[in-house]
């Protein structure tokens, strides 16, 4: 132990929980101690923490930051202890509720992107823009000219208040989009002790989507029109470039693997031109108090600055990516495969804590380029009794694209599903079917015999929410919900769902070129992604220590994955095999 004795560290951990206003649950101080030891004793810069549902991850993350700050020479009131990152609105709201008592004390604050706040200062008769239009700093510099606006609106504006406090608060919670935009473009967040990456299994895909470059014939035609309308397309070279690229998008093979970077360079010049012109006009409109025009120009400038930055990042960082041409949409997409060497751009702290209930060390290291000697993996013990999480491999069939072409395989699969449903419906229990695709789902729905239950189908093109609500509110008979979108982000506690059927291993679709690349170049990562999704799926219906449900796995590939050494979550489940139920 490097800095202090075990007793001192233990006391620091308990004091950290107390300062946050929490009495630690069993296991939480030990979890924080393990993470601190990895940072302070083992010299790790990154900890990958696999913490099961119910461990209280958000509190473990904040308490780690609290204790780390003090043990690292800070004080009880030092600012900039942590940034807490969340991916989904549900988790962001949970953070808000968990730390609500600390808001206003300088200890905790949550901030979101400017588009979540209103800007009343620049409102016109027809529009109240969001705070992306904010011109506070420019108006401040010309205070005499904007005195009335500033004192009536800006001095009490929530957005600017949060922005001004974001670097002085001790724990700052935000979402990945806000964080990526800050790290890649604005760089306004000052260095912290710790960044806590919650739901970290999503980071790579979120980053890849965030940094994807897209252009199509239709989009570029709109771009030419918009530039002409908003700032004037007087530069003939820029006008020609846009026209040529838009036309080339429509010709299959014209923009290809060998030449797409030339196109990107040309687009970078177009977007930079638009952004620079927009910015200049924006300033003029503001000074003349033509707020409607200013707001339009701000949106315009933000769009083209963003598009230019994405291309610039690709050129500068040369990250591994895939090029894709979609003939039907006459569109080109260039997408990062992994965060990779861009991770250095995303740094905002000395230490990083990556947390999730399903997180794999292998995937985190490969996708974020984490140096193995600086990375420590910690898995916390299960929090729910494993007998409450039964997994039954029920007569698993060798399911693949090829075997599913055989009607006999589909018929046997449907019959197995029907047996599971009948068994639970007889006990008046409700459950879910996790289908691998809408196509196989349709075959299952067609083949299932009518029974004394209500089958609710999430149809392609509809939102899952609709089907989920219908399922939750159905009364009068047991309900069964079938959908390919149930693997993640769905909570079905207690009697809402007592059984779940995992039809087939949720291998990511190879129609996605990025996934195909990952399978070819990084097969272990591809398998780990599938396994994490499988484990997420197996946890949908057990949401507390007293909750229970049975998961049926009907596919031999899913069984193989679940039983493999890579499955570090196996100890959370009570597993058995059966041929008959
Ligand atoms: S500080 Fe003023 S200009 Fe900026 S968003 Fe708030 S109200 Fe609008």
Coordinates of C-alpha atoms and ligand atoms in Angstrom, one line a residue, residues 114 117-123 129-137 139 149-150 152-161 294, ligand 1:
X114 CA -27.2 23.3 -24.9
X117 CA -32.1 24.5 -22.4
X118 CA -34.1 27.5 -23.6
X119 CA -32.6 30.8 -24.6
X120 CA -35.2 33.5 -23.9
X121 CA -32.8 36.4 -24.6
X122 CA -32.7 35.7 -28.3
X123 CA -36.3 34.7 -28.7
X129 CA -34.4 29.0 -29.7
X130 CA -32.4 26.6 -27.5
X131 CA -29.2 27.6 -25.9
X132 CA -27.1 26.5 -28.9
X133 CA -27.9 30.1 -30.0
X134 CA -26.3 31.5 -26.8
X135 CA -24.3 34.7 -27.4
X136 CA -23.7 35.5 -23.8
X137 CA -20.0 36.1 -24.0
X139 CA -23.0 40.3 -25.5
X149 CA -31.2 41.7 -22.6
X150 CA -28.5 40.6 -20.3
X152 CA -33.6 40.6 -18.1
X153 CA -32.6 37.2 -19.4
X154 CA -29.0 36.1 -19.1
X155 CA -28.4 37.1 -15.5
X156 CA -30.9 34.4 -14.4
X157 CA -30.3 31.9 -17.2
X158 CA -30.0 28.3 -16.0
X159 CA -27.8 27.3 -19.0
X160 CA -25.1 29.9 -18.4
X161 CA -25.2 29.3 -14.6
X294 CA -28.5 35.3 -35.7
Ligands
LIG1 S1 -27.1 33.3 -21.3 FE1 -28.5 34.6 -22.4 S2 -28.0 34.3 -24.5 FE2 -27.1 32.6 -23.4 S3 -28.7 31.0 -23.4 FE3 -29.0 32.1 -21.6 S4 -30.5 33.6 -22.1 FE4 -29.6 32.9 -24.0

